[in-house]
Amino acid sequence: MNGNIGFSTRQAAWFGLALALCAVLLFIGGTGTSAQAGATTPKASASVLLPNVTCPAGQCFTDVPPANGFYTNVNALYMDGIIGGYPCGGTGEPCDADNRPYYRPANLVSRQQMSKFVDLGRRNIADAIGTSLYISGTAGQTLVGATTSGGEAVTGYCLTPGNDCWAIYGNAASGTYAAILSGGRGVYNNSQDTGYPGTYSYANGAVGGSYGGQFYSTNDNALKVDPPATANGRAQAWIVGTAPNLFAVDIDPGALYVNGDLTVTGSKSGFVVDAMQNVGDSALEPGDVVVIVGQSPSVLGDIPVITVKKATSAYDTGVAGVVDRALYVPDAATKAAYDKQKQDIQAAEAQRRDLMTAALAKGTKADLSSVKMPDAPITDQQGIPHATNDPSVPTNGYVNIVTLGAYKMVKVDASFGAIHAGDLLTTSSHAGYAMKATDKLQAFGATIGKAVGSLETGTGTIAVLVSLK
């Protein structure tokens, strides 16, 4: 019985019930007093498996010697606590040098004793058959674990330190999933070994079609990364590495919001925008040229918000840039409530992490219900400033203004002179429109940038390299 044993789906359900009974009934013969079920305490723990059963001199029962054809099976069931014996010293049961019990292999088994054998075998089926339990099915669900006790339906242990084993291991053929964990509170992963992540994901599929991890959410954050509980000089909330000439992070589509410092040691592609506020009498649209009016309170950290309006005069040295997109900014009350909500959630999450860490260290189950997660009525969309696709920015509305880099469009008026690629652009008397800078002296300090496209006559839009000078 050593090694892997295969079962059909139908047979698997009955195997545990039949295993111990079959092992016992094989010894039944003649008449007499039935064997006592579990009358003595096994000599070793149930973790001892076939074939390395250890009893005094390798023999568990006085009357089941090695020559018995079922010697190994009887010993294994005894060591696993499935069957018992009669203690020596009774009538007709003299003790040997090791005080072994008697099994009386030829005695009959009563129905009540049979129920105990079967129940014990059912509870300890893997140890009863050896080092491996293999259940194979051809249809439906091969093995289902369910519980209503409040405990775990399936538990896996890898108890030998340094053995580099998996408490639970899943492997699947191509086109199938190795594991799907769904429902409740999701999945909690924790690593206590230095140098090993809480979660390790790896993909080796075709280039451009495989991912080490994919995160999706229908209502909230798809991926949330919290900073370390304590700063030690090198711990980071998120470390992303990549091979040369590849993207470490590819956000498509979407935006990256950084509430803090952003340090870049390599090159940066794309244009730069700054948050500003429209205080002019007319709405702003993408491509409009704007000039500085003053400033208003900060909405992103300590960065001052420049107030602007459409440029309406030629060679205006107050030129601030070109309108990109509308910017949503929450009102002060909403922002304050959102910040408080975020702090409360982070505090609750920290308490739950502490509970999980303490429980794992003790080998117990954490009661996370003792820490109630606060309500979160304000969404990130409501609490965080972000660009929108609104077609225009009304008076007092916020807007992203391109202040540096190549941008797709700027409104231009060629009636002040034909515009060609490379020409300097400045403000014009046509509200919101740029023109070719023909007076280099006046253009000093009033330059928007350089034309990338051309326009011979009339009005229109061209690409522009914004460089305020």
Coordinates of C-alpha atoms in Angstrom, one line a residue:
M1 CA 0.0 0.0 0.0
N2 CA 3.0 2.3 -0.1
G3 CA 3.1 5.0 -2.7
N4 CA 0.4 6.8 -4.7
I5 CA -3.0 5.3 -4.9
G6 CA -5.5 6.4 -7.6
F7 CA -9.3 6.7 -7.0
S8 CA -12.2 7.4 -9.3
T9 CA -14.5 10.2 -8.3
R10 CA -17.2 7.7 -7.1
Q11 CA -14.8 5.6 -5.2
A12 CA -13.1 8.5 -3.4
A13 CA -16.1 9.3 -1.3
W14 CA -16.2 5.7 0.1
F15 CA -12.5 5.0 0.5
G16 CA -12.1 6.6 3.9
L17 CA -15.0 4.6 5.3
A18 CA -13.9 1.3 3.9
L19 CA -10.2 1.5 4.5
A20 CA -9.9 0.7 8.2
L21 CA -12.8 -1.8 8.1
C22 CA -11.1 -3.8 5.2
A23 CA -7.8 -3.9 7.1
V24 CA -9.5 -5.3 10.2
L25 CA -11.9 -7.8 8.5
L26 CA -9.0 -9.4 6.7
F27 CA -7.9 -10.9 10.1
I28 CA -11.3 -12.2 11.1
G29 CA -11.6 -16.0 11.5
G30 CA -13.3 -18.4 13.9
T31 CA -15.2 -17.3 17.0
G32 CA -14.3 -15.9 20.3
T33 CA -14.2 -12.6 22.1
S34 CA -14.0 -9.6 19.7
A35 CA -10.9 -7.3 19.6
Q36 CA -11.2 -4.3 21.7
A37 CA -11.5 -1.0 19.6
G38 CA -8.9 1.5 20.7
A39 CA -8.4 0.0 24.2
T40 CA -4.8 1.1 24.4
T41 CA -3.0 4.2 23.5
P42 CA -0.9 4.0 20.4
K43 CA 2.9 4.0 21.0
A44 CA 3.7 6.9 18.7
S45 CA 2.0 9.9 17.0
A46 CA -0.2 9.6 13.9
S47 CA 2.5 11.4 11.9
V48 CA 4.5 8.1 11.5
L49 CA 3.7 6.7 8.1
L50 CA 4.2 3.5 6.2
P51 CA 6.6 1.7 5.9
N52 CA 8.6 3.3 8.7
V53 CA 6.4 2.2 11.6
T54 CA 8.2 2.2 14.9
C55 CA 7.1 -0.1 17.7
P56 CA 9.4 -1.9 20.2
A57 CA 11.7 -4.0 18.0
G58 CA 9.4 -3.1 15.1
Q59 CA 6.5 -5.2 16.4
C60 CA 3.4 -3.5 17.9
F61 CA 1.4 -6.5 19.1
T62 CA 2.6 -9.6 20.8
D63 CA 0.4 -11.8 18.7
V64 CA 1.0 -10.1 15.3
P65 CA 4.6 -11.1 14.6
P66 CA 6.5 -10.2 11.4
A67 CA 5.6 -13.5 9.8
N68 CA 1.9 -12.5 9.8
G69 CA 0.9 -11.6 6.3
F70 CA -0.8 -8.4 7.5
Y71 CA 1.9 -7.4 10.0
T72 CA 2.7 -4.1 8.3
N73 CA -0.9 -3.1 7.9
V74 CA -1.9 -3.8 11.5
N75 CA 1.1 -1.9 12.8
A76 CA 0.3 1.1 10.5
L77 CA -3.3 1.3 11.7
Y78 CA -2.2 1.0 15.3
M79 CA 0.4 3.7 15.0
D80 CA -2.2 6.0 13.3
G81 CA -4.6 5.5 16.2
I82 CA -7.2 3.7 14.1
I83 CA -7.2 0.4 16.0
G84 CA -6.3 -0.6 19.5
G85 CA -5.4 -3.7 21.4
Y86 CA -5.7 -5.4 24.8
P87 CA -3.0 -4.5 27.4
C88 CA -0.8 -7.2 28.5
G89 CA -1.2 -8.6 32.0
G90 CA -4.7 -9.8 31.7
T91 CA -6.0 -13.4 31.9
G92 CA -4.2 -15.4 29.2
E93 CA -2.2 -12.3 28.1
P94 CA 1.2 -12.5 29.6
C95 CA 3.5 -9.5 29.1
D96 CA 6.6 -9.9 27.0
A97 CA 9.8 -8.0 27.6
D98 CA 8.4 -4.9 25.9
N99 CA 4.9 -5.1 27.5
R100 CA 3.3 -5.1 24.0
P101 CA -0.5 -5.3 23.9
Y102 CA -2.5 -8.1 22.2
Y103 CA -4.5 -7.7 19.1
R104 CA -6.3 -11.1 18.8
P105 CA -6.4 -11.0 15.0
A106 CA -8.8 -13.9 14.7
N107 CA -11.6 -12.4 16.8
L108 CA -14.8 -11.0 15.4
V109 CA -15.6 -7.3 15.3
S110 CA -18.9 -6.0 16.7
R111 CA -21.0 -3.4 14.8
Q112 CA -20.1 -0.8 17.4
Q113 CA -16.4 -1.5 17.2
M114 CA -16.7 -1.5 13.4
S115 CA -18.2 2.1 13.6
K116 CA -15.2 3.3 15.6
F117 CA -12.7 1.7 13.2
V118 CA -14.4 3.3 10.2
D119 CA -14.7 6.7 11.9
L120 CA -11.0 6.8 12.9
G121 CA -10.0 5.7 9.4
R122 CA -12.2 8.4 7.9
R123 CA -10.5 11.0 10.0
N124 CA -6.9 9.9 9.3
I125 CA -7.1 8.5 5.7
A126 CA -3.8 9.9 4.4
D127 CA -1.7 8.5 7.2
A128 CA -3.5 5.2 6.9
I129 CA -2.4 4.6 3.3
G130 CA 1.2 5.9 3.4
T131 CA 3.1 9.0 2.2
S132 CA 0.8 10.1 -0.6
L133 CA -3.0 10.4 -1.2
Y134 CA -3.9 10.8 -4.8
I135 CA -7.5 11.3 -5.9
S136 CA -8.3 11.3 -9.6
G137 CA -11.7 12.2 -11.2
T138 CA -13.0 12.1 -14.7
A139 CA -16.0 14.3 -14.3
G140 CA -17.3 17.1 -12.0
Q141 CA -15.5 18.0 -8.8
T142 CA -13.0 15.5 -7.7
L143 CA -12.5 16.8 -4.1
V144 CA -14.6 19.3 -2.3
G145 CA -13.8 20.7 1.1
A146 CA -16.6 22.5 3.0
T147 CA -17.2 23.5 6.6
T148 CA -19.9 25.3 8.6
S149 CA -17.8 25.2 11.8
G150 CA -16.1 28.5 11.4
G151 CA -12.8 26.8 10.8
E152 CA -10.8 26.3 7.6
A153 CA -12.3 24.0 4.9
V154 CA -8.8 23.1 3.6
T155 CA -5.6 23.6 5.6
G156 CA -2.0 22.9 4.4
Y157 CA 1.1 22.6 6.5
C158 CA 4.8 22.4 5.7
L159 CA 6.2 21.8 9.1
T160 CA 9.9 21.0 8.6
P161 CA 12.0 24.2 8.7
G162 CA 14.3 24.7 5.8
N163 CA 12.7 21.9 3.8
D164 CA 11.7 24.4 1.0
C165 CA 8.3 22.8 0.6
W166 CA 4.9 24.2 -0.3
A167 CA 2.0 24.0 2.2
I168 CA -0.4 24.0 -0.8
Y169 CA 0.8 23.3 -4.3
G170 CA -1.3 23.5 -7.5
N171 CA -0.2 22.7 -11.1
A172 CA -2.4 22.7 -14.2
A173 CA -2.2 21.9 -17.8
S174 CA -2.2 24.6 -20.5
G175 CA -5.6 26.3 -20.8
T176 CA -6.6 25.6 -17.2
Y177 CA -6.1 27.4 -13.9
A178 CA -3.8 26.1 -11.2
A179 CA -6.0 27.8 -8.6
I180 CA -9.0 30.2 -8.4
L181 CA -9.6 31.8 -5.0
S182 CA -12.7 33.8 -4.9
G183 CA -15.2 35.4 -2.5
G184 CA -15.2 36.6 1.1
R185 CA -12.2 38.7 1.9
G186 CA -10.1 37.6 -0.9
V187 CA -6.6 36.2 -0.4
Y188 CA -4.1 37.1 2.4
N189 CA -0.4 36.4 1.8
N190 CA 2.3 36.8 4.3
S191 CA 6.1 36.1 4.2
Q192 CA 8.2 35.9 7.3
D193 CA 11.4 34.9 5.6
T194 CA 13.9 37.7 4.9
G195 CA 14.4 38.2 1.2
Y196 CA 11.2 36.5 0.1
P197 CA 8.1 38.4 -1.0
G198 CA 4.6 37.9 0.4
T199 CA 3.5 37.1 -3.1
Y200 CA 5.6 35.9 -6.0
S201 CA 4.1 35.9 -9.5
Y202 CA 5.8 34.7 -12.6
A203 CA 4.7 34.3 -16.2
N204 CA 6.7 32.7 -19.0
G205 CA 4.2 32.9 -21.9
A206 CA 4.8 34.6 -25.3
V207 CA 6.3 38.1 -25.4
G208 CA 3.5 40.7 -25.3
G209 CA 0.9 38.3 -24.1
S210 CA 1.7 37.3 -20.6
Y211 CA 1.8 39.0 -17.3
G212 CA 3.3 38.3 -13.9
G213 CA 0.2 39.7 -12.3
Q214 CA -3.0 41.4 -13.4
F215 CA -5.2 43.3 -11.0
Y216 CA -8.8 44.4 -11.8
S217 CA -11.4 46.1 -9.8
T218 CA -15.0 46.9 -10.7
N219 CA -15.5 49.7 -8.3
D220 CA -12.3 50.9 -6.6
N221 CA -8.5 50.6 -6.8
A222 CA -7.2 47.8 -8.9
L223 CA -3.9 47.8 -7.0
K224 CA -3.1 49.5 -3.8
V225 CA 0.5 49.6 -2.5
D226 CA 1.1 50.8 1.1
P227 CA 4.4 52.2 2.4
P228 CA 6.4 50.2 4.9
A229 CA 5.2 50.3 8.5
T230 CA 8.6 51.8 9.5
A231 CA 11.3 53.5 7.4
N232 CA 14.7 51.9 7.6
G233 CA 16.5 53.9 5.0
R234 CA 15.9 51.6 2.1
A235 CA 12.5 50.0 2.4
Q236 CA 10.2 51.1 -0.4
A237 CA 6.4 50.8 -0.9
W238 CA 6.9 49.6 -4.4
I239 CA 10.1 48.4 -6.2
V240 CA 9.8 47.8 -10.0
G241 CA 12.7 46.3 -12.0
T242 CA 12.9 45.6 -15.7
A243 CA 15.2 44.3 -18.3
P244 CA 17.2 46.9 -20.4
N245 CA 15.2 48.8 -23.0
L246 CA 11.8 47.7 -21.6
F247 CA 9.2 49.6 -19.6
A248 CA 9.1 48.9 -15.9
V249 CA 5.6 50.2 -15.6
D250 CA 3.2 50.6 -18.5
I251 CA -0.1 52.4 -17.7
D252 CA -2.4 52.2 -20.6
P253 CA -4.9 53.8 -20.6
G254 CA -4.9 55.8 -17.4
A255 CA -3.0 58.3 -15.3
L256 CA -0.4 58.3 -12.6
Y257 CA -1.1 60.3 -9.5
V258 CA 1.8 60.8 -7.2
N259 CA 1.1 62.4 -3.8
G260 CA 4.7 63.2 -2.9
D261 CA 8.0 63.4 -4.6
L262 CA 8.9 61.9 -8.0
T263 CA 12.5 61.2 -8.7
V264 CA 13.6 60.2 -12.2
T265 CA 17.2 59.3 -12.9
G266 CA 16.7 58.8 -16.7
S267 CA 15.1 60.7 -19.5
K268 CA 11.4 61.9 -19.5
S269 CA 9.3 61.9 -22.6
G270 CA 6.2 64.0 -23.1
F271 CA 5.0 67.5 -22.3
V272 CA 4.7 69.1 -18.8
V273 CA 1.6 70.7 -17.4
D274 CA 0.8 72.8 -14.4
A275 CA -2.5 73.2 -12.6
M276 CA -4.0 76.7 -13.1
Q277 CA -7.3 78.4 -12.6
N278 CA -9.4 80.2 -15.2
V279 CA -10.4 83.6 -13.8
G280 CA -11.3 85.1 -17.2
D281 CA -14.7 86.1 -18.4
S282 CA -14.8 83.3 -21.1
A283 CA -14.4 79.6 -21.0
L284 CA -11.1 78.0 -22.0
E285 CA -10.7 75.2 -24.6
P286 CA -7.7 73.0 -25.6
G287 CA -5.2 74.9 -27.6
D288 CA -6.0 78.3 -26.2
V289 CA -3.1 80.6 -25.3
V290 CA -3.4 82.0 -21.7
V291 CA -1.6 84.7 -19.7
I292 CA -0.9 85.1 -16.0
V293 CA -3.3 87.1 -13.8
G294 CA -2.2 86.2 -10.3
Q295 CA -2.5 83.1 -8.0
S296 CA -5.0 81.2 -5.8
P297 CA -4.7 78.7 -2.9
S298 CA -2.8 75.5 -3.6
V299 CA -4.7 72.3 -4.5
L300 CA -1.7 70.0 -5.1
G301 CA 0.6 70.1 -2.0
D302 CA 2.4 73.4 -1.7
I303 CA 2.4 74.2 -5.4
P304 CA 0.8 77.7 -6.0
V305 CA -2.1 77.7 -8.4
I306 CA -1.6 80.4 -11.1
T307 CA -4.7 82.2 -12.2
V308 CA -5.0 82.8 -16.0
K309 CA -7.2 84.1 -18.7
K310 CA -7.1 84.1 -22.5
A311 CA -4.4 86.2 -24.0
T312 CA -5.9 89.2 -25.8
S313 CA -2.9 91.4 -26.7
A314 CA 0.2 90.9 -28.9
Y315 CA 3.6 90.2 -27.3
D316 CA 2.2 89.7 -23.8
T317 CA 5.1 88.9 -21.4
G318 CA 2.6 87.3 -19.0
V319 CA 2.1 84.3 -21.4
A320 CA 1.7 81.1 -19.3
G321 CA 1.3 78.4 -21.9
V322 CA -1.3 76.4 -23.8
V323 CA -4.5 74.9 -22.5
D324 CA -4.5 71.1 -22.3
R325 CA -7.4 69.6 -20.4
A326 CA -9.9 70.5 -17.7
L327 CA -8.9 69.6 -14.2
Y328 CA -11.3 68.4 -11.5
V329 CA -10.5 69.8 -8.0
P330 CA -12.6 68.8 -5.0
D331 CA -14.0 71.6 -2.8
A332 CA -12.3 72.2 0.5
A333 CA -14.9 70.3 2.6
T334 CA -14.8 67.2 0.3
K335 CA -11.0 67.2 0.3
A336 CA -10.8 67.4 4.1
A337 CA -13.4 64.6 4.5
Y338 CA -11.6 62.4 1.9
D339 CA -8.2 62.9 3.7
K340 CA -9.7 62.0 7.0
Q341 CA -11.4 58.9 5.5
K342 CA -8.1 57.8 4.0
Q343 CA -6.3 58.2 7.3
D344 CA -9.0 56.2 9.1
I345 CA -8.8 53.4 6.6
Q346 CA -5.0 53.2 6.8
A347 CA -5.1 53.1 10.6
A348 CA -7.6 50.2 10.5
E349 CA -5.5 48.3 7.9
A350 CA -2.4 48.7 10.1
Q351 CA -4.3 47.3 13.0
R352 CA -5.4 44.3 11.0
R353 CA -1.9 43.7 9.7
D354 CA -0.6 43.7 13.3
L355 CA -3.3 41.1 14.3
M356 CA -2.3 38.9 11.3
T357 CA 1.4 39.1 12.1
A358 CA 0.8 38.3 15.8
A359 CA -1.5 35.4 15.0
L360 CA 0.9 33.9 12.4
A361 CA 3.8 34.1 14.9
K362 CA 1.7 32.1 17.4
G363 CA 0.3 29.7 14.8
T364 CA -3.3 30.9 15.6
K365 CA -6.1 32.4 13.6
A366 CA -6.5 36.2 13.7
D367 CA -9.9 37.6 14.5
L368 CA -10.0 40.5 12.1
S369 CA -13.7 41.2 12.9
S370 CA -12.4 43.0 16.1
V371 CA -11.2 45.9 13.8
K372 CA -14.1 47.4 11.9
M373 CA -13.2 49.0 8.6
P374 CA -14.5 52.6 8.4
D375 CA -17.1 53.6 5.9
A376 CA -15.7 55.2 2.7
P377 CA -18.5 57.2 1.1
I378 CA -16.1 59.5 -0.8
T379 CA -14.5 57.9 -3.8
D380 CA -11.0 58.6 -5.2
Q381 CA -12.7 60.3 -8.2
Q382 CA -14.4 62.7 -5.7
G383 CA -11.4 63.3 -3.4
I384 CA -8.3 63.5 -5.8
P385 CA -7.7 66.2 -8.4
H386 CA -7.5 64.7 -11.9
A387 CA -7.7 65.7 -15.5
T388 CA -11.1 65.2 -17.2
N389 CA -12.4 65.1 -20.8
D390 CA -14.7 68.1 -20.3
P391 CA -14.7 70.1 -23.6
S392 CA -14.2 73.5 -21.9
V393 CA -13.2 75.1 -18.6
P394 CA -15.6 77.6 -17.2
T395 CA -14.7 80.7 -15.2
N396 CA -13.2 79.7 -11.8
G397 CA -12.7 76.2 -13.1
Y398 CA -9.3 74.5 -13.0
V399 CA -7.2 73.6 -16.0
N400 CA -3.9 71.9 -16.9
I401 CA -1.7 74.3 -18.9
V402 CA 1.2 73.0 -21.0
T403 CA 4.3 74.9 -19.9
L404 CA 7.0 72.8 -21.6
G405 CA 7.4 70.2 -24.3
A406 CA 5.9 69.1 -27.6
Y407 CA 2.1 69.5 -27.6
K408 CA -0.5 68.4 -30.2
M409 CA -2.1 71.8 -30.9
V410 CA -2.1 75.5 -30.3
K411 CA -4.6 77.9 -31.8
V412 CA -2.9 80.2 -34.4
D413 CA -3.9 83.1 -36.6
A414 CA -1.9 83.5 -39.8
S415 CA -3.5 86.9 -40.7
F416 CA -0.6 88.4 -38.8
G417 CA 1.9 86.6 -41.0
A418 CA 2.2 83.1 -42.5
I419 CA 3.5 80.5 -40.0
H420 CA 6.1 77.9 -40.9
A421 CA 7.7 75.1 -38.9
G422 CA 10.4 76.6 -36.6
D423 CA 8.9 80.1 -36.4
L424 CA 8.7 81.7 -32.9
L425 CA 5.2 82.1 -31.7
T426 CA 3.8 84.8 -29.4
T427 CA 0.4 86.0 -28.2
S428 CA -1.9 88.0 -30.5
S429 CA -4.8 90.4 -30.3
H430 CA -7.1 87.6 -31.3
A431 CA -8.2 86.2 -27.9
G432 CA -6.6 82.9 -27.2
Y433 CA -4.7 82.7 -30.5
A434 CA -0.9 82.7 -31.1
M435 CA 0.8 84.5 -34.0
K436 CA 4.2 84.5 -35.7
A437 CA 6.7 86.7 -33.7
T438 CA 8.0 89.1 -36.4
D439 CA 9.5 91.6 -33.9
K440 CA 12.3 89.8 -32.1
L441 CA 12.8 92.6 -29.6
Q442 CA 9.2 92.6 -28.5
A443 CA 9.1 88.8 -28.5
F444 CA 11.8 88.7 -25.8
G445 CA 10.0 87.3 -22.7
A446 CA 6.7 86.8 -24.6
T447 CA 7.5 83.7 -26.6
I448 CA 5.2 80.7 -26.3
G449 CA 7.5 78.4 -28.2
K450 CA 8.2 77.2 -31.8
A451 CA 5.8 76.2 -34.5
V452 CA 6.0 72.5 -35.4
G453 CA 3.4 72.8 -38.2
S454 CA 2.6 75.4 -40.8
L455 CA -0.4 77.6 -41.6
E456 CA -0.3 80.0 -44.6
T457 CA -3.6 81.9 -44.1
G458 CA -6.6 82.1 -41.8
T459 CA -6.9 80.5 -38.4
G460 CA -6.4 76.9 -37.3
T461 CA -4.4 74.7 -35.0
I462 CA -0.8 73.4 -35.4
A463 CA 1.5 71.3 -33.2
V464 CA 3.9 73.4 -31.0
L465 CA 7.1 72.9 -29.0
V466 CA 6.2 74.9 -25.9
S467 CA 9.2 76.8 -24.5
L468 CA 8.4 79.9 -22.6
K469 CA 11.0 82.7 -23.0

